[in-house]
mmCIF file with all atom_site columns, C-alpha atoms in Angstrom:
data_model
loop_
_atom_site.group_PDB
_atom_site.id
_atom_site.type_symbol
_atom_site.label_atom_id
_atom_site.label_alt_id
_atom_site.label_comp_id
_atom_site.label_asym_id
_atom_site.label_entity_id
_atom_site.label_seq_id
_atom_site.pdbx_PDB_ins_code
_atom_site.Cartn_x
_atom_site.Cartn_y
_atom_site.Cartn_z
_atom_site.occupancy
_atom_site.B_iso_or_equiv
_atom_site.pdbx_formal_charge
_atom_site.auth_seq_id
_atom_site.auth_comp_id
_atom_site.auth_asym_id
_atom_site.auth_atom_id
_atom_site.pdbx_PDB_model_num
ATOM 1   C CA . UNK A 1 1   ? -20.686 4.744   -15.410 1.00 85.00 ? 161 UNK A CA 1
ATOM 2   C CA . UNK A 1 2   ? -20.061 7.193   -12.399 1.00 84.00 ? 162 UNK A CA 1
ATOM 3   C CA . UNK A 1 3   ? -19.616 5.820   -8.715  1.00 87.00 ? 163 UNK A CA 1
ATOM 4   C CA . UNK A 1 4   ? -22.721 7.667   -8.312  1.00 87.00 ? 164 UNK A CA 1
ATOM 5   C CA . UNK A 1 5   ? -24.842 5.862   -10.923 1.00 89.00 ? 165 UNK A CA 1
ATOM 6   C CA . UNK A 1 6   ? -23.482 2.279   -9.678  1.00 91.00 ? 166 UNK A CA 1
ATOM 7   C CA . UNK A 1 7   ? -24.120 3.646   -6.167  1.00 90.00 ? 167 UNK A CA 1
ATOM 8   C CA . UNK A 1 8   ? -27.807 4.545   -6.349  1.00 90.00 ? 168 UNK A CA 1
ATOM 9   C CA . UNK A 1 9   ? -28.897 2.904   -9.594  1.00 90.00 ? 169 UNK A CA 1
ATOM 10  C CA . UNK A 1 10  ? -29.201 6.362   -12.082 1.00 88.00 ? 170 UNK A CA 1
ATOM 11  C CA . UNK A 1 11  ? -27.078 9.231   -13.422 1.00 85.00 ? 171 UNK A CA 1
ATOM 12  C CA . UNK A 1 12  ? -26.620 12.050  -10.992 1.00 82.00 ? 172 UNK A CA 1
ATOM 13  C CA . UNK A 1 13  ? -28.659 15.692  -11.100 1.00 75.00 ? 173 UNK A CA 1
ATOM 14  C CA . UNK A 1 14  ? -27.454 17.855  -13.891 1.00 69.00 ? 174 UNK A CA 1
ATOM 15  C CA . UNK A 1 15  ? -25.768 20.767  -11.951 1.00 62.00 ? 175 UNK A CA 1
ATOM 16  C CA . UNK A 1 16  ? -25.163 23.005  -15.044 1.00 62.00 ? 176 UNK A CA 1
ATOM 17  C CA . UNK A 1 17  ? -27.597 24.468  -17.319 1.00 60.00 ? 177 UNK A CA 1
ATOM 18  C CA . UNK A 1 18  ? -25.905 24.976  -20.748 1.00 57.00 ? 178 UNK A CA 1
ATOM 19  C CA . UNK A 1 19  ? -27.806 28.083  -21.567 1.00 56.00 ? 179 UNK A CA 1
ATOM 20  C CA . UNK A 1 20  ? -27.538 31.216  -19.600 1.00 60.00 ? 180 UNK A CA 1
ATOM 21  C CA . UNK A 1 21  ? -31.057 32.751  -19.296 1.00 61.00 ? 181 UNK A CA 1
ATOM 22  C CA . UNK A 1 22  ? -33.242 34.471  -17.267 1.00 67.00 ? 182 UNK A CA 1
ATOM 23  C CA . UNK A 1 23  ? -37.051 34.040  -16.170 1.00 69.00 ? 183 UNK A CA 1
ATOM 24  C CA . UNK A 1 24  ? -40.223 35.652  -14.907 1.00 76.00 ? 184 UNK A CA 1
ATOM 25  C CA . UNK A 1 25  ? -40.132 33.237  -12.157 1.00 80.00 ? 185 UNK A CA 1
ATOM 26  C CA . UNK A 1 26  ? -38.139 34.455  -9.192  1.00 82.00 ? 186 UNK A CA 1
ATOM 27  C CA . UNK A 1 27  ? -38.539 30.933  -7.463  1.00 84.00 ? 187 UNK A CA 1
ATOM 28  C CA . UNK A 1 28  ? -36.694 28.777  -10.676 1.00 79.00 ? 188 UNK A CA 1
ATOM 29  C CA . UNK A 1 29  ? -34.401 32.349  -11.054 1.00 80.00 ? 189 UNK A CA 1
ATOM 30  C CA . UNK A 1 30  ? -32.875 32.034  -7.498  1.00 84.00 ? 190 UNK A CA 1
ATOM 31  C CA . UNK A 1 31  ? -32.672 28.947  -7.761  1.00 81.00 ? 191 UNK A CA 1
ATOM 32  C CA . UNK A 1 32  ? -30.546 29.238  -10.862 1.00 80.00 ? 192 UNK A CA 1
ATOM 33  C CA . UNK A 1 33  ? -28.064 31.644  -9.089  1.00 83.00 ? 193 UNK A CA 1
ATOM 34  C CA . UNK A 1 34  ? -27.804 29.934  -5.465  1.00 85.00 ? 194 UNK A CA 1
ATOM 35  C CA . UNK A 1 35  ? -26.638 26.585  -7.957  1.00 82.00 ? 195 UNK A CA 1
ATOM 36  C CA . UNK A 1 36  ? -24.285 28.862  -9.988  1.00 83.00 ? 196 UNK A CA 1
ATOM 37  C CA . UNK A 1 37  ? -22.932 30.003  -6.606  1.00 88.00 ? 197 UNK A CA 1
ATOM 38  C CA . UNK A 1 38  ? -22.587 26.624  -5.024  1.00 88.00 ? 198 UNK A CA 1
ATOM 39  C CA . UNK A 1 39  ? -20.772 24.930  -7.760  1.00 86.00 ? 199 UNK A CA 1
ATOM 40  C CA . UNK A 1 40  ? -18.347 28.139  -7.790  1.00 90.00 ? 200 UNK A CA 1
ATOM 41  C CA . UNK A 1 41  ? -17.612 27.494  -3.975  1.00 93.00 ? 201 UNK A CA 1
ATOM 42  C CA . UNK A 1 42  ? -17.261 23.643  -4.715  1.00 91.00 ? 202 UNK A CA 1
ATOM 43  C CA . UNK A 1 43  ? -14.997 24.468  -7.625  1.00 93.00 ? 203 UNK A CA 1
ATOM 44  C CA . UNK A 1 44  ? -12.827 26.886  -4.765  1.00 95.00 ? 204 UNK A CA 1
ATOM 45  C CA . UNK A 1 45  ? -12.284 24.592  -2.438  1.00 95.00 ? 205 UNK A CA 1
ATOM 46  C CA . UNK A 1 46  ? -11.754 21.514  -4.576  1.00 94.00 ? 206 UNK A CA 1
ATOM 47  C CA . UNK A 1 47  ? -8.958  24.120  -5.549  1.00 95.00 ? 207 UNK A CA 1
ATOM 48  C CA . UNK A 1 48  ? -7.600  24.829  -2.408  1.00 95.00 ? 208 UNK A CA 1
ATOM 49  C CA . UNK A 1 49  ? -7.536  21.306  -1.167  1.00 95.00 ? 209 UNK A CA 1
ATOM 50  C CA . UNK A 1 50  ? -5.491  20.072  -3.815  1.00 94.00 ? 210 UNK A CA 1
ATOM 51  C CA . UNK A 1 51  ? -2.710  22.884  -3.648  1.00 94.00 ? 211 UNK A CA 1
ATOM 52  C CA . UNK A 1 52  ? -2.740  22.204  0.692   1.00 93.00 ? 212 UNK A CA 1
ATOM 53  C CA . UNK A 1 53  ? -2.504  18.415  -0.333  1.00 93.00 ? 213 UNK A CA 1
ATOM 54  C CA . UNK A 1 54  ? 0.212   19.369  -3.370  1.00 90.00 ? 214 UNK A CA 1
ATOM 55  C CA . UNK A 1 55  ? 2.022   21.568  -0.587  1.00 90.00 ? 215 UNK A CA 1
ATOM 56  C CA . UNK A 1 56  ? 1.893   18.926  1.717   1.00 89.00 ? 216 UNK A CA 1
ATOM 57  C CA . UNK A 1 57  ? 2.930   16.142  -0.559  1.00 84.00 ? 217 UNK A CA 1
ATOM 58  C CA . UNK A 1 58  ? 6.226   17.765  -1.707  1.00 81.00 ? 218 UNK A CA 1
ATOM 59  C CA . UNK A 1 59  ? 7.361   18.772  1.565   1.00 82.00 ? 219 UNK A CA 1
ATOM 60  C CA . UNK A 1 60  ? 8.141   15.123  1.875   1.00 76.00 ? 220 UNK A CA 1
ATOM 61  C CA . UNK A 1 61  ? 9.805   14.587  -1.909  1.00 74.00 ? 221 UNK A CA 1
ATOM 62  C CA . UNK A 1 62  ? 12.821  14.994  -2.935  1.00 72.00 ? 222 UNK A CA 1
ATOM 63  C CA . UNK A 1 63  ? 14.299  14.959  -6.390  1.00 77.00 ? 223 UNK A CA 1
ATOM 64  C CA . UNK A 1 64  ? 16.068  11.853  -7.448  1.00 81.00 ? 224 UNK A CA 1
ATOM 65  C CA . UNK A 1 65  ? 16.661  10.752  -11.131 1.00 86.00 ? 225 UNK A CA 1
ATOM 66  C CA . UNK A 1 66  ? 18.790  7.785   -12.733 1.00 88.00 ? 226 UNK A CA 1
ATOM 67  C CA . UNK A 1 67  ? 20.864  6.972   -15.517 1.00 89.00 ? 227 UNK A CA 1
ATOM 68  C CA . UNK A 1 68  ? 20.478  3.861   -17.238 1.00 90.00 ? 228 UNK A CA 1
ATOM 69  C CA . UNK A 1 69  ? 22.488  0.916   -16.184 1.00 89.00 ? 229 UNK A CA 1
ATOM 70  C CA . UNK A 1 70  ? 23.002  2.958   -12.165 1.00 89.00 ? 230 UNK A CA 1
ATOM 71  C CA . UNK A 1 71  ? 22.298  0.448   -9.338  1.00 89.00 ? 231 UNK A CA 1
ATOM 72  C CA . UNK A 1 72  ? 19.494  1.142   -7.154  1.00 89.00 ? 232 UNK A CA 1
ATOM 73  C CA . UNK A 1 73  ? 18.056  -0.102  -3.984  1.00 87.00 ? 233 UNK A CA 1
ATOM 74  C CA . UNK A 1 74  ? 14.750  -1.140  -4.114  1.00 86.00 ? 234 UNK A CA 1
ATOM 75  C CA . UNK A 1 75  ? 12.188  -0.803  -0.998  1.00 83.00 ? 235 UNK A CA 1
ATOM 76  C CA . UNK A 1 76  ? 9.204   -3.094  -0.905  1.00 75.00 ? 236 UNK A CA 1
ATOM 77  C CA . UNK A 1 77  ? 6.043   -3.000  1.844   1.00 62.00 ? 237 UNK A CA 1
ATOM 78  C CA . UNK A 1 78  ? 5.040   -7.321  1.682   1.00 53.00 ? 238 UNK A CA 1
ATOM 79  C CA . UNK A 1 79  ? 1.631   -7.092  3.248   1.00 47.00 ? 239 UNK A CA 1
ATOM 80  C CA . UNK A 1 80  ? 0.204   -10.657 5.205   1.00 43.00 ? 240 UNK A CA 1
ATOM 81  C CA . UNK A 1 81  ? -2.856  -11.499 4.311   1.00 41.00 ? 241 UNK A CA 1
ATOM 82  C CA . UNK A 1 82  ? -5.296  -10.164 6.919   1.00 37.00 ? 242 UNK A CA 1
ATOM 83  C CA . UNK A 1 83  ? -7.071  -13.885 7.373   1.00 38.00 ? 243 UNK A CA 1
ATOM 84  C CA . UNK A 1 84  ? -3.445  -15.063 9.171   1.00 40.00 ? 244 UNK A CA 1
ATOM 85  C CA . UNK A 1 85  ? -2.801  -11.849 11.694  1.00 40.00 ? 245 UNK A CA 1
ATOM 86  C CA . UNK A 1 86  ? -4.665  -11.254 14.821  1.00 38.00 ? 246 UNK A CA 1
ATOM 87  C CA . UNK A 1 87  ? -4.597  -7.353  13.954  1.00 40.00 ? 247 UNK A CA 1
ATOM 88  C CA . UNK A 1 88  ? -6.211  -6.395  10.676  1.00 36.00 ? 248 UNK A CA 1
ATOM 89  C CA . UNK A 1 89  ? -3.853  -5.486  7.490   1.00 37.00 ? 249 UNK A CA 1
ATOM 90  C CA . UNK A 1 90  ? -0.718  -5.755  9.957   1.00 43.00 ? 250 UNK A CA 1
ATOM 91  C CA . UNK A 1 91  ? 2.178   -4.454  8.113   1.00 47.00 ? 251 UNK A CA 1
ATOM 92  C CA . UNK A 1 92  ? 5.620   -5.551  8.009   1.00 48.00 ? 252 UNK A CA 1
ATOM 93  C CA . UNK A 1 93  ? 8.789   -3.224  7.983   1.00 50.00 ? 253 UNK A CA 1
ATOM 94  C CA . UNK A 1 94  ? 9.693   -1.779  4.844   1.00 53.00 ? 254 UNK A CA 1
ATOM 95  C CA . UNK A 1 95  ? 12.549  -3.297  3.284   1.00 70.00 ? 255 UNK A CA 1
ATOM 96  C CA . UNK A 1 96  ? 15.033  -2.863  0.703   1.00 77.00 ? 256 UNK A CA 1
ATOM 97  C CA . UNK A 1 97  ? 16.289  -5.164  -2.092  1.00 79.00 ? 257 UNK A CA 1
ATOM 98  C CA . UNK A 1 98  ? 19.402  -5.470  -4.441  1.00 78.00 ? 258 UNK A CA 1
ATOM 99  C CA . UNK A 1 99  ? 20.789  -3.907  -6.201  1.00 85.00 ? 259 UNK A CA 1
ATOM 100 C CA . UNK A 1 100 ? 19.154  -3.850  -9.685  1.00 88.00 ? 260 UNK A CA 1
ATOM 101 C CA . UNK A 1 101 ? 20.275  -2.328  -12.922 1.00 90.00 ? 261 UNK A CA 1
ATOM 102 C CA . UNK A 1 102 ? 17.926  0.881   -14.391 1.00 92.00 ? 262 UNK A CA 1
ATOM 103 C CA . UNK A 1 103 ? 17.045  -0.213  -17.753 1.00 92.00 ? 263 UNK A CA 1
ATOM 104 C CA . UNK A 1 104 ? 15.307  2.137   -19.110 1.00 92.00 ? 264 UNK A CA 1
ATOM 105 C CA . UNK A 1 105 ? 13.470  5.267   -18.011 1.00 91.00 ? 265 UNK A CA 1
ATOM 106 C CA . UNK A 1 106 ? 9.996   5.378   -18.542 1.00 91.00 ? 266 UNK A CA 1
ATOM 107 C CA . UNK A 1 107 ? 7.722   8.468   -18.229 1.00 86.00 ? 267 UNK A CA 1
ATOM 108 C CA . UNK A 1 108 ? 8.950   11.765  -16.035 1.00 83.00 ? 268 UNK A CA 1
ATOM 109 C CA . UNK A 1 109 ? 8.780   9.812   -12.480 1.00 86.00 ? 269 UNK A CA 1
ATOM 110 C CA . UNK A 1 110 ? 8.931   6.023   -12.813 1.00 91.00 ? 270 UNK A CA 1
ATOM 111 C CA . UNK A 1 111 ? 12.361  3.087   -13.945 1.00 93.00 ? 271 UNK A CA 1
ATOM 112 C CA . UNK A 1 112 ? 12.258  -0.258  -15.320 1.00 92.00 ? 272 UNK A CA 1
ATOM 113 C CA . UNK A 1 113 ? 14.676  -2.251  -13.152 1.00 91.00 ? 273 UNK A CA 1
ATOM 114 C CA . UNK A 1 114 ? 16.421  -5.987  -14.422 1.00 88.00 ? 274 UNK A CA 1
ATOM 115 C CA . UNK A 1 115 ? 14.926  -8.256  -11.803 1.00 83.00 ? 275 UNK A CA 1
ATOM 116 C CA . UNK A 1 116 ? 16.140  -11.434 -10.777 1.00 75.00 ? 276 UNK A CA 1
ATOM 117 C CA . UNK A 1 117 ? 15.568  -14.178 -13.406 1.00 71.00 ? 277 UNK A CA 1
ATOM 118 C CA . UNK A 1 118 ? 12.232  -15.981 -12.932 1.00 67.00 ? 278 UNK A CA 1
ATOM 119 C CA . UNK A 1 119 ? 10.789  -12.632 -10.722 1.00 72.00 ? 279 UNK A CA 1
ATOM 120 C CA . UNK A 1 120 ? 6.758   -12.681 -10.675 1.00 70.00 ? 280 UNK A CA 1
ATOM 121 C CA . UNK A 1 121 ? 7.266   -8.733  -9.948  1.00 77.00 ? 281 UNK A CA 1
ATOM 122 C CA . UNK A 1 122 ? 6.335   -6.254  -12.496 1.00 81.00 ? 282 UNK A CA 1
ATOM 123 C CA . UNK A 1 123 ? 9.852   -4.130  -13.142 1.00 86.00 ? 283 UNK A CA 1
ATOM 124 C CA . UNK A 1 124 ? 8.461   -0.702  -13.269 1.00 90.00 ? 284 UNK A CA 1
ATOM 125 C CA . UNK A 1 125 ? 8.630   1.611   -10.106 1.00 89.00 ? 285 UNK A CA 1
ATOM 126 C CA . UNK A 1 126 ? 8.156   4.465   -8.638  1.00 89.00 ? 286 UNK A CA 1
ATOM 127 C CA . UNK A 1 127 ? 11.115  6.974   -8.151  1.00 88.00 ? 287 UNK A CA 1
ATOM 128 C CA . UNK A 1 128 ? 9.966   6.928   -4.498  1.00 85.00 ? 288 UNK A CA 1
ATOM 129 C CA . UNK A 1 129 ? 10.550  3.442   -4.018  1.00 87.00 ? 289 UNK A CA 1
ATOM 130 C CA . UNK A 1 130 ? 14.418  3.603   -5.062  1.00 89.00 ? 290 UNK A CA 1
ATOM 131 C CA . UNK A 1 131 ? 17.509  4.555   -3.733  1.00 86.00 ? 291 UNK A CA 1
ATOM 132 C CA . UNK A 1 132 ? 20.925  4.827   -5.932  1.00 86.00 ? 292 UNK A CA 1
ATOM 133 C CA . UNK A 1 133 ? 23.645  2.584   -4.409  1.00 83.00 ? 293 UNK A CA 1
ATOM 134 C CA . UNK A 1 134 ? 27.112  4.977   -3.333  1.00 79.00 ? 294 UNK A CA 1
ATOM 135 C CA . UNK A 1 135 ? 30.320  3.778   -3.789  1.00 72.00 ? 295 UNK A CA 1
ATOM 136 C CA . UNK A 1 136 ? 30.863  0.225   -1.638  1.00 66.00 ? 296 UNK A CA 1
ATOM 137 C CA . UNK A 1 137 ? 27.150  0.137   -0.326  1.00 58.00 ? 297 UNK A CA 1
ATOM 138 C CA . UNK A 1 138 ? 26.859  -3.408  0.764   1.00 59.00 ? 298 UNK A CA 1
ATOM 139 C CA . UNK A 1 139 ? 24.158  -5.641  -1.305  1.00 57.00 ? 299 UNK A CA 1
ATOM 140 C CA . UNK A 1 140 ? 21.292  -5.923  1.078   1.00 59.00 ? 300 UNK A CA 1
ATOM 141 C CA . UNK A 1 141 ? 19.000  -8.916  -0.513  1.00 58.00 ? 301 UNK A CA 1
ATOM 142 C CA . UNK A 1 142 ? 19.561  -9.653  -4.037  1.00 55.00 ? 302 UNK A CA 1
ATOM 143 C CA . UNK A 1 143 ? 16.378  -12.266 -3.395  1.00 63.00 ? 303 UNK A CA 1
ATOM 144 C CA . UNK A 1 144 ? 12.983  -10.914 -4.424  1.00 67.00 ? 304 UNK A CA 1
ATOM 145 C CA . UNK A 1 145 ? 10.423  -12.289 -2.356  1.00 63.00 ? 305 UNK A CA 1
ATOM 146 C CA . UNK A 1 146 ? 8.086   -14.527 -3.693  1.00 64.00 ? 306 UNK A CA 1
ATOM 147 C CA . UNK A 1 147 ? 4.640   -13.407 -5.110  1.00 62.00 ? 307 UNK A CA 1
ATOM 148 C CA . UNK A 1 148 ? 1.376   -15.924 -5.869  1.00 61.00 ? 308 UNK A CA 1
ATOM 149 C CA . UNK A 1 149 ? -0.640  -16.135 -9.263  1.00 62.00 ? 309 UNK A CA 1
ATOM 150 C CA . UNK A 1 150 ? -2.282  -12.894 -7.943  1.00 58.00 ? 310 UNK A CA 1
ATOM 151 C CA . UNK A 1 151 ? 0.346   -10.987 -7.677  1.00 54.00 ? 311 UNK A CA 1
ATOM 152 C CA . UNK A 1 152 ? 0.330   -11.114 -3.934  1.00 60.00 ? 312 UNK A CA 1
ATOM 153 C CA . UNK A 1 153 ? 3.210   -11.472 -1.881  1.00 61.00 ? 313 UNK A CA 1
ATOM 154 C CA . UNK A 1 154 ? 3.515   -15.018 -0.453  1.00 65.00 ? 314 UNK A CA 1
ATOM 155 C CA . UNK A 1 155 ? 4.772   -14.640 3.263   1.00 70.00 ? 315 UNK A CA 1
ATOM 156 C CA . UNK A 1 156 ? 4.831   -17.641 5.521   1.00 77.00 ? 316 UNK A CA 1
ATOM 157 C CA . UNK A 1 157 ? 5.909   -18.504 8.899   1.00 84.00 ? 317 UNK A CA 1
ATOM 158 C CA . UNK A 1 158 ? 9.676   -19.977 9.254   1.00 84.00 ? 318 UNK A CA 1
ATOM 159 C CA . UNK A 1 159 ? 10.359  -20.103 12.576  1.00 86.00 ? 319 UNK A CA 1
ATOM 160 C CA . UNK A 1 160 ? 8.768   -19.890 15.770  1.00 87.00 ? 320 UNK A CA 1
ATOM 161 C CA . UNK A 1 161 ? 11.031  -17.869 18.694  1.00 88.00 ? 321 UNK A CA 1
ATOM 162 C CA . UNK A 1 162 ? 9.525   -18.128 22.007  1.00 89.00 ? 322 UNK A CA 1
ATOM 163 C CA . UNK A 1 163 ? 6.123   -19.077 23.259  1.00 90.00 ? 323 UNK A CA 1
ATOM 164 C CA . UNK A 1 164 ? 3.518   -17.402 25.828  1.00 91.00 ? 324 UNK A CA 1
ATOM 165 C CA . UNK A 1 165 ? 0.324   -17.733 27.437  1.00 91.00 ? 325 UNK A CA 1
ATOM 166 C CA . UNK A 1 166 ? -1.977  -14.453 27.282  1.00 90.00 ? 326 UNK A CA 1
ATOM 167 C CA . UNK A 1 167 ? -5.319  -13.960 28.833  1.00 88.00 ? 327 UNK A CA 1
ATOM 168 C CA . UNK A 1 168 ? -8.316  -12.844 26.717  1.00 84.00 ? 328 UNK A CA 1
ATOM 169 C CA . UNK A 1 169 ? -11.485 -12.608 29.246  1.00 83.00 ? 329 UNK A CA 1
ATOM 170 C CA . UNK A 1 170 ? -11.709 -16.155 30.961  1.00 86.00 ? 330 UNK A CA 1
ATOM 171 C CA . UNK A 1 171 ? -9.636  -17.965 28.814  1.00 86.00 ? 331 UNK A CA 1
ATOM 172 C CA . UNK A 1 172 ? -5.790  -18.435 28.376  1.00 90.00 ? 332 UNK A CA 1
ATOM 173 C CA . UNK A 1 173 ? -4.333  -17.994 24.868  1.00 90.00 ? 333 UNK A CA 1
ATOM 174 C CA . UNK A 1 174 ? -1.146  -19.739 23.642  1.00 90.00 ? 334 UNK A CA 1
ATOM 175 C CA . UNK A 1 175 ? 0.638   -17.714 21.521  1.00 89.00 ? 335 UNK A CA 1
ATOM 176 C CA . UNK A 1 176 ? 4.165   -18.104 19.633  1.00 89.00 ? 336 UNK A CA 1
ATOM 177 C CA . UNK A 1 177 ? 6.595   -15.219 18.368  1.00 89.00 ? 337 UNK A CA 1
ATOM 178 C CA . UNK A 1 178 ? 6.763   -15.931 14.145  1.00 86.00 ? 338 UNK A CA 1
ATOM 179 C CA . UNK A 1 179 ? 9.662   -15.391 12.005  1.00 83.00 ? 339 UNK A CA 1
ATOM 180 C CA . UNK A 1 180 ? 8.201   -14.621 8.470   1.00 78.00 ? 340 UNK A CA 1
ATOM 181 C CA . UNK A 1 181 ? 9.864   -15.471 5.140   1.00 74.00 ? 341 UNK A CA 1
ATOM 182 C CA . UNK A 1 182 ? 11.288  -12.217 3.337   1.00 63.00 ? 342 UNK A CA 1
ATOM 183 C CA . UNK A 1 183 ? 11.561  -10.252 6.996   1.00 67.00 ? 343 UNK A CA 1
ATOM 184 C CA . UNK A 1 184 ? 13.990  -10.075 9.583   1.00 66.00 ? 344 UNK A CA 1
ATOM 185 C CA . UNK A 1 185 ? 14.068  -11.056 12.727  1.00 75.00 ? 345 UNK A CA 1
ATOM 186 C CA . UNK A 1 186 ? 13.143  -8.385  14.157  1.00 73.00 ? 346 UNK A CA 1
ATOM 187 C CA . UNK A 1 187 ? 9.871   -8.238  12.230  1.00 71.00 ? 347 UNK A CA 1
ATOM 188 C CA . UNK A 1 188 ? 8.480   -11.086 14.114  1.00 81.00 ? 348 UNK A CA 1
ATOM 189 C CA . UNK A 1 189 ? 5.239   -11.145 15.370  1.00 84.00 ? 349 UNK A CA 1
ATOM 190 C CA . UNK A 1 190 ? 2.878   -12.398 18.145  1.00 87.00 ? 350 UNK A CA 1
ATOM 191 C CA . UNK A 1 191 ? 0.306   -14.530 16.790  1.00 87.00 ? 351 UNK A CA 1
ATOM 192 C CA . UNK A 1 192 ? -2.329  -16.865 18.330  1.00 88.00 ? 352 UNK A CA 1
ATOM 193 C CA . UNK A 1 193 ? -1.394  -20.484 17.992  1.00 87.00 ? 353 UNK A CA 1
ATOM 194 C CA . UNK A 1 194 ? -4.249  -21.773 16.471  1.00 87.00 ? 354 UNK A CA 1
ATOM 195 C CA . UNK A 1 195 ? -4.537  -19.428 13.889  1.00 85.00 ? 355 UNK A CA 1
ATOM 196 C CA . UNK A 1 196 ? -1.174  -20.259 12.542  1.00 84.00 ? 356 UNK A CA 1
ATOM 197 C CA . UNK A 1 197 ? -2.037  -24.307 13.189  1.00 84.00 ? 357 UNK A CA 1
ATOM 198 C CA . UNK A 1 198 ? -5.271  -23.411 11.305  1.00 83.00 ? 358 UNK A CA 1
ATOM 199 C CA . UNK A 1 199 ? -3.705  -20.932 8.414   1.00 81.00 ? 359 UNK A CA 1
ATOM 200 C CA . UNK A 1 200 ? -0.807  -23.192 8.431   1.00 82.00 ? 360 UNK A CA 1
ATOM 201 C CA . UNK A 1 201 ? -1.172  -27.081 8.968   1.00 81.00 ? 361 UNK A CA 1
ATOM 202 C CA . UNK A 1 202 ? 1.211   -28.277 7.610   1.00 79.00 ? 362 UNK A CA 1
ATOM 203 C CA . UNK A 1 203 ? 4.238   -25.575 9.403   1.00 79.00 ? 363 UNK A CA 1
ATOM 204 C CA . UNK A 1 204 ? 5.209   -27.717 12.283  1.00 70.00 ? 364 UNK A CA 1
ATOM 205 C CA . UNK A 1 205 ? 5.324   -26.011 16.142  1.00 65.00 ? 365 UNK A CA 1
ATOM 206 C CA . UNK A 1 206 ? 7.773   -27.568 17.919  1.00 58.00 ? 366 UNK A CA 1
ATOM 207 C CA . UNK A 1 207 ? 6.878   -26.648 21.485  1.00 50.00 ? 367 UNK A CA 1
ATOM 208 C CA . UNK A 1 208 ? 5.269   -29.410 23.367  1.00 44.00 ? 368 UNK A CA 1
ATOM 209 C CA . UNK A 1 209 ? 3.142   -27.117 25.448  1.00 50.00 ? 369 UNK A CA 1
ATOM 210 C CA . UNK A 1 210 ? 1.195   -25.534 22.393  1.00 52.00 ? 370 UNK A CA 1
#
């Protein structure tokens, strides 16, 4: 079924007429050539927006391959689930793990990597999305972080680093800077502190005044 179909409930207006003919009826005849026309011009810029997307795209790529049993780097982009953050689909930092041995090459642009035993993380990737370790690169997290029966990373407050009141309309808002599992430090964000007491009961704040 098409997106259209599921959209409005039945199959979309044939655009194309199989047979090429003509008729006595100039309504239905320029009617037939002003639909011939328009699906030409859809057909030229479909065109031309994938080669300005294409151009665009590999402006930013550069060619990296591997050999089977190289080290890599590799970067992953944990998302928090938007029902904990005060701003929607707040993303942390990207970060890099390992490294991990290539094991095998699969297709023209993606590896399969030898995760940590007991990894929840499927081991293919993206080129994109590695980086070979040089020489005496030191090992930045060997430590995958942790993922739930859906596949989604699990990220969960560790620490809280300072506390402040903010102001929202009439009403004063305690908040308290969070240290996330699988980020650093600096990654820590200000959240309100009854939506981590709420998201979070049993995570413990330690400041009297919240």
């Amino acid at each position: 079924m098409s997106p259209f179909q599921a959209l409005y409930g039945y199959a979309p207006p044939h655009l194309v007429f199989p047979i090429p003919s003509s008729t006595s009826v100039a309504t239905v005849e320029n009617y037939l050539q002003e639909r011939d026309l328009m699906l030409q011009l859809l057909k030229e810029e479909l065109s031309k927006a994938q080669s300005r997307m294409k151009f665009i795209a590999d402006k930013k790529r550069s060619d990296r391959t591997f050999e089977v049993s190289d080290l890599v780097f590799l970067k992953l982009q944990p998302y928090r689930q938007t029902s904990i953050a005060v701003r929607m689909n707040h993303k942390l930092s990207a970060k890099y793990f390992g490294p991990f041995e290539v094991l095998q090459k699969i297709g023209v642009v993606s590896y399969k990597l030898k995760l940590s035993v007991g990894s929840r993380i499927q081991p293919v990737f993206h080129v994109s999305q590695l980086k070979k370790k040089i020489g005496l690169q030191a090992v930045l997290s060997p430590q995958l972080p942790s993922v739930d029966h859906a596949n989604q990373f699990v990220i969960e407050p560790i620490a809280v680093l300072d506390t402040r009141i903010t102001v929202k309309g009439t009403y004063e808002i305690p908040q308290v800077l969070v240290q996330w599992c699988n980020s650093d430090p600096t990654d820590s964000t200000w959240e309100d502190a009854t939506h981590i007491k709420d998201q979070f009961p049993y995570f413990i704040l330690e400041d009297k005044d919240i």
